[in-house]
Amino acid sequence: MSIPLRVHHLVKNYGHLCAVDNVSFELKPGEVFGLLGPNGAGKTSIISIIVTLEKASSGEVEVFGYNVAREQRKAKFNTGLVPQELINHGFFNIAEVLSFHSGYYGILNNKERENYLLNRLGLWEHRHKKVKQLSGGMKRRLLIAKALVHRPPLLLLDEPTAGVDIELRESLWDFVRELKEEGLSILLTTHYLEEAERLCDRVGVIHKGRLQSLGATKTLISELTQRRVYLRLKKGGDIESKQRESKYWVREEGGENEFHVPSKMRLGELLQEIDIEWSQLEDVRIQEGSLEDAFRQIVGAKL
């Protein structure tokens, strides 16, 4: 199978500003790949180049082997885009928008697919409503239906849950999981790093136009974060000064001592390091590192 998406030494300049600086990555078949970064990092510029809304200053992008600059029609037919911005289709209703979008791809009789998407995305009862009458959440669902109406094997999701409520966000992520199970390859940008951690097989972190880190989500978390261990001793027990001198000890608050240890360090190793017996423990809490912790470690940014 061809590589769904290949970005090779991509550069995009806006005058003297380099928005995308020599970025390279590939999307594997059937995976969800998260492209993460602060606002202005270059994520949307990359997506705009993939779908030919922008031209690269240099470098190449291929969709299933089709160069997006030289083979636009074939590349676009294999790609679906859910843009960050809500698009107003004026006085057309939902059903008409999907029908027109099918025609854009040369699909003249696509009712079965259109009706499936209307049902799956909770739009069937609203199919005769004008787009201008829809809530922001329904407009977001319509964008997803539009992106999938021609059955593209590659789906680009640029902040797909921006501005939607928690219930709809969970529903959309469930749908993304279904699409992955169906074999779609998905490129996702999102500010919800907890959700990216659950959804993405791999992530790339971009900052100031450059790809700072790339790898399996679990691997990045393991390599770049620490495990937080909270120990509470039985009544009468205390963490002695020599134990507080441990490089892993952070603070004591409310009778609970916090230690930050390498993600692969076992609890028994920590207890041995600080010379505490299991029998002295009243309570133990362990908090694993997260993708947000890894993100902050990479870019030094707070979300």
Coordinates of C-alpha atoms in Angstrom, one line a residue:
M1 CA 0.0 0.0 0.0
S2 CA 1.2 3.5 -0.8
I3 CA 2.1 5.8 2.0
P4 CA -1.1 7.9 2.8
L5 CA 0.8 11.1 3.4
R6 CA 4.4 12.0 2.9
V7 CA 5.7 15.5 3.8
H8 CA 9.3 15.9 2.7
H9 CA 11.5 18.9 3.6
L10 CA 8.5 21.2 3.5
V11 CA 9.1 25.0 3.8
K12 CA 6.5 27.8 3.7
N13 CA 7.6 31.4 3.8
Y14 CA 5.3 34.5 4.1
G15 CA 7.6 37.3 3.2
H16 CA 10.4 37.2 5.8
L17 CA 8.4 34.9 8.1
C18 CA 9.2 31.2 7.9
A19 CA 6.0 29.5 9.0
V20 CA 7.1 26.0 8.1
D21 CA 10.8 25.2 8.4
N22 CA 12.0 22.0 6.7
V23 CA 9.4 19.7 8.1
S24 CA 9.3 16.0 7.2
F25 CA 7.1 13.2 8.4
E26 CA 5.0 10.4 7.0
L27 CA 1.5 9.1 8.0
K28 CA 1.3 5.3 8.2
P29 CA -1.7 3.4 6.7
G30 CA -4.6 3.2 9.2
E31 CA -3.0 5.3 11.9
V32 CA -4.1 8.4 13.7
F33 CA -1.3 10.9 13.7
G34 CA -1.4 14.0 15.9
L35 CA 0.3 17.2 14.7
L36 CA 0.5 19.2 17.9
G37 CA 1.9 22.7 18.7
P38 CA 1.0 26.1 20.1
N39 CA -1.0 28.6 18.1
G40 CA 1.1 29.9 15.2
A41 CA 3.4 26.9 15.2
G42 CA 2.7 26.1 11.5
K43 CA 0.1 23.3 11.8
T44 CA -2.6 24.9 9.7
S45 CA -0.1 26.1 7.1
I46 CA 1.0 22.5 6.6
I47 CA -2.6 21.3 6.2
S48 CA -3.3 24.2 3.8
I49 CA -0.4 23.0 1.6
I50 CA -1.6 19.4 1.7
V51 CA -5.0 20.4 0.3
T52 CA -3.4 22.9 -2.1
L53 CA -5.0 26.0 -0.5
E54 CA -1.4 27.3 -0.2
K55 CA 1.7 26.6 -2.3
A56 CA 4.9 25.4 -0.6
S57 CA 8.0 27.6 -0.9
S58 CA 10.0 24.4 -1.3
G59 CA 9.7 20.7 -0.5
E60 CA 7.2 18.1 -1.5
V61 CA 3.9 16.7 -0.3
E62 CA 2.5 13.4 -1.6
V63 CA -0.9 11.8 -0.9
F64 CA -0.9 8.1 -1.7
G65 CA 2.0 8.8 -4.1
Y66 CA 0.3 11.7 -5.8
N67 CA 2.3 15.0 -5.7
V68 CA -0.2 17.6 -4.5
A69 CA 1.4 20.3 -6.6
R70 CA 1.5 18.4 -9.9
E71 CA -1.4 15.9 -9.5
Q72 CA -3.9 18.0 -7.6
R73 CA -7.1 16.3 -8.8
K74 CA -5.9 12.8 -7.8
A75 CA -4.5 14.0 -4.5
K76 CA -7.7 15.9 -3.6
F77 CA -9.9 12.9 -4.4
N78 CA -8.0 10.8 -1.8
T79 CA -8.3 13.5 0.8
G80 CA -11.0 14.8 3.1
L81 CA -10.6 18.0 5.1
V82 CA -12.4 19.2 8.2
P83 CA -11.2 22.8 8.4
Q84 CA -10.8 24.8 11.6
E85 CA -13.1 27.6 10.5
L86 CA -16.9 27.1 10.2
I87 CA -18.1 27.7 6.6
N88 CA -21.4 29.3 5.9
H89 CA -23.3 27.9 2.9
G90 CA -25.9 30.6 2.9
F91 CA -29.4 29.5 2.0
F92 CA -28.7 25.8 1.1
N93 CA -29.9 23.1 3.4
I94 CA -27.8 20.3 4.8
A95 CA -28.9 17.7 2.3
E96 CA -28.2 20.0 -0.6
V97 CA -24.8 20.8 0.6
L98 CA -23.8 17.1 0.7
S99 CA -25.3 16.5 -2.7
F100 CA -23.4 19.5 -4.2
H101 CA -20.2 18.3 -2.5
S102 CA -20.6 14.8 -4.0
G103 CA -21.0 16.4 -7.4
Y104 CA -17.8 18.4 -6.8
Y105 CA -16.0 15.0 -6.8
G106 CA -18.0 13.8 -9.8
I107 CA -20.3 11.5 -7.8
L108 CA -23.8 12.0 -9.2
N109 CA -25.8 9.4 -7.3
N110 CA -24.4 9.3 -3.8
K111 CA -27.6 9.3 -1.7
E112 CA -26.7 6.1 0.2
R113 CA -23.5 7.6 1.4
E114 CA -25.0 11.0 2.1
N115 CA -27.9 9.5 4.1
Y116 CA -25.5 7.3 6.1
L117 CA -23.5 10.3 7.1
L118 CA -26.6 12.3 8.0
N119 CA -27.7 9.5 10.3
R120 CA -24.4 8.7 11.8
L121 CA -23.6 12.4 12.6
G122 CA -27.1 13.1 14.0
L123 CA -28.1 15.4 11.2
W124 CA -30.9 13.4 9.6
E125 CA -33.8 15.2 11.4
H126 CA -32.2 18.5 10.4
R127 CA -31.4 17.7 6.8
H128 CA -33.9 20.2 5.4
K129 CA -32.7 23.1 7.6
K130 CA -30.8 25.9 6.0
V131 CA -27.1 26.0 7.1
K132 CA -27.6 29.5 8.6
Q133 CA -30.1 28.0 11.0
L134 CA -27.7 25.5 12.5
S135 CA -25.9 25.7 15.8
G136 CA -22.1 25.7 15.9
G137 CA -22.1 22.0 16.8
M138 CA -24.3 21.0 13.9
K139 CA -22.2 23.1 11.5
R140 CA -19.1 21.2 12.8
R141 CA -20.8 17.9 12.1
L142 CA -21.8 19.0 8.6
L143 CA -18.1 19.8 7.9
I144 CA -17.2 16.3 8.9
A145 CA -19.9 14.8 6.7
K146 CA -18.7 16.9 3.8
A147 CA -15.2 15.7 4.3
L148 CA -16.2 12.1 4.1
V149 CA -18.9 12.2 1.5
H150 CA -16.6 11.0 -1.3
R151 CA -15.1 8.2 0.9
P152 CA -11.5 9.5 1.1
P153 CA -8.9 7.2 2.5
L154 CA -7.0 10.1 4.1
L155 CA -8.8 12.5 6.5
L156 CA -7.4 15.8 7.8
L157 CA -9.0 17.1 11.0
D158 CA -7.9 20.6 11.9
E159 CA -9.2 21.4 15.4
P160 CA -12.4 19.4 14.7
T161 CA -13.9 19.9 18.2
A162 CA -13.1 23.6 18.6
G163 CA -16.0 25.4 20.2
V164 CA -18.2 22.3 20.7
D165 CA -19.6 21.0 24.0
I166 CA -18.3 18.0 25.9
E167 CA -21.0 15.6 24.8
L168 CA -20.6 16.4 21.1
R169 CA -16.8 16.2 21.5
E170 CA -17.0 12.7 22.9
S171 CA -19.4 11.7 20.1
L172 CA -17.0 13.0 17.4
W173 CA -14.0 11.3 18.9
D174 CA -16.0 8.0 19.0
F175 CA -16.7 8.5 15.3
V176 CA -12.9 9.1 14.7
R177 CA -12.2 5.8 16.4
E178 CA -14.7 4.1 14.1
L179 CA -13.1 5.6 11.0
K180 CA -9.7 4.3 12.2
E181 CA -11.2 0.8 12.6
E182 CA -12.5 1.1 9.0
G183 CA -9.0 1.7 7.8
L184 CA -8.8 5.4 7.3
S185 CA -5.6 7.2 7.9
I186 CA -6.1 10.4 10.0
L187 CA -4.0 13.5 10.5
L188 CA -5.3 15.4 13.6
T189 CA -4.5 18.8 15.1
T190 CA -6.1 19.6 18.5
H191 CA -5.5 21.6 21.6
Y192 CA -7.1 18.9 23.7
L193 CA -3.9 16.9 24.5
E194 CA -5.7 14.5 26.8
E195 CA -7.8 13.4 23.9
A196 CA -4.8 13.3 21.5
E197 CA -3.1 11.0 24.0
R198 CA -6.0 8.6 23.9
L199 CA -6.5 8.8 20.1
C200 CA -3.1 9.2 18.4
D201 CA -0.8 6.3 17.6
R202 CA 2.0 8.8 17.0
V203 CA 2.5 12.5 17.4
G204 CA 4.7 15.2 16.0
V205 CA 5.3 18.3 18.0
I206 CA 5.9 21.4 15.9
H207 CA 7.1 24.7 17.4
K208 CA 8.0 27.9 15.6
G209 CA 7.7 26.1 12.3
R210 CA 10.1 23.3 13.1
L211 CA 9.3 19.7 14.0
Q212 CA 10.8 19.3 17.4
S213 CA 9.8 15.8 18.3
L214 CA 8.3 12.8 16.5
G215 CA 7.4 9.3 17.7
A216 CA 4.9 6.9 19.2
T217 CA 2.7 8.6 21.8
K218 CA 3.5 6.2 24.6
T219 CA 7.2 6.3 23.8
L220 CA 7.4 10.1 24.0
I221 CA 5.5 10.1 27.3
S222 CA 7.8 7.5 28.7
E223 CA 11.0 9.1 27.6
L224 CA 10.1 12.8 28.4
T225 CA 8.0 12.7 31.5
Q226 CA 8.3 11.6 35.1
R227 CA 6.1 9.6 37.3
R228 CA 4.7 11.3 40.4
V229 CA 4.6 9.2 43.6
Y230 CA 2.8 10.4 46.7
L231 CA 3.6 8.6 49.9
R232 CA 1.7 8.9 53.2
L233 CA 3.3 7.2 56.2
K234 CA 1.4 5.5 59.0
K235 CA 0.6 7.6 62.1
G236 CA 3.8 8.6 63.9
G237 CA 5.9 8.1 60.8
D238 CA 7.8 10.9 59.2
I239 CA 10.1 11.4 56.2
E240 CA 13.4 12.1 57.7
S241 CA 15.7 14.9 56.5
K242 CA 18.1 12.4 54.8
Q243 CA 15.1 11.1 52.8
R244 CA 14.1 14.7 51.9
E245 CA 17.6 15.0 50.5
S246 CA 16.8 12.4 47.8
K247 CA 17.0 13.9 44.3
Y248 CA 13.4 12.5 43.8
W249 CA 11.8 14.3 46.7
V250 CA 9.8 17.4 45.7
R251 CA 7.6 18.5 48.6
E252 CA 5.5 17.6 51.6
E253 CA 1.9 18.8 51.9
G254 CA -0.8 17.7 54.3
G255 CA 1.3 14.7 55.5
E256 CA 1.8 13.5 51.9
N257 CA 5.3 13.5 50.4
E258 CA 5.6 13.9 46.7
F259 CA 8.4 12.3 44.7
H260 CA 9.2 12.7 40.9
V261 CA 10.9 9.6 39.5
P262 CA 11.8 8.2 36.1
S263 CA 8.8 6.7 34.3
K264 CA 10.3 3.2 34.4
M265 CA 11.3 3.3 38.0
R266 CA 9.4 0.9 40.2
L267 CA 7.9 1.8 43.6
G268 CA 10.1 -0.8 45.3
E269 CA 13.2 0.9 43.9
L270 CA 12.1 4.3 45.2
L271 CA 11.4 2.9 48.7
Q272 CA 14.8 1.3 48.7
E273 CA 16.4 4.6 47.6
I274 CA 14.8 6.5 50.4
D275 CA 15.1 3.7 53.0
I276 CA 11.4 3.2 53.8
E277 CA 9.8 -0.2 54.4
W278 CA 6.5 -1.2 52.9
S279 CA 5.1 -1.7 56.4
Q280 CA 5.5 2.0 57.1
L281 CA 3.2 3.0 54.3
E282 CA -0.4 4.0 55.0
D283 CA -1.2 5.2 51.4
V284 CA 0.4 5.4 48.0
R285 CA -0.7 7.3 45.0
I286 CA 1.0 7.1 41.6
Q287 CA 0.3 9.5 38.8
E288 CA 1.8 8.7 35.4
G289 CA 3.2 11.3 33.0
S290 CA 0.9 12.6 30.3
L291 CA 1.2 13.9 26.7
E292 CA 0.7 17.4 28.1
D293 CA 3.7 16.9 30.3
A294 CA 5.7 15.7 27.4
F295 CA 4.5 18.6 25.3
R296 CA 5.6 21.2 27.9
Q297 CA 8.9 19.5 28.1
I298 CA 9.4 19.8 24.4
V299 CA 8.2 23.4 23.7
G300 CA 8.3 24.9 27.2
A301 CA 4.8 26.2 26.8
K302 CA 1.7 26.2 29.0
L303 CA -1.6 25.5 27.3

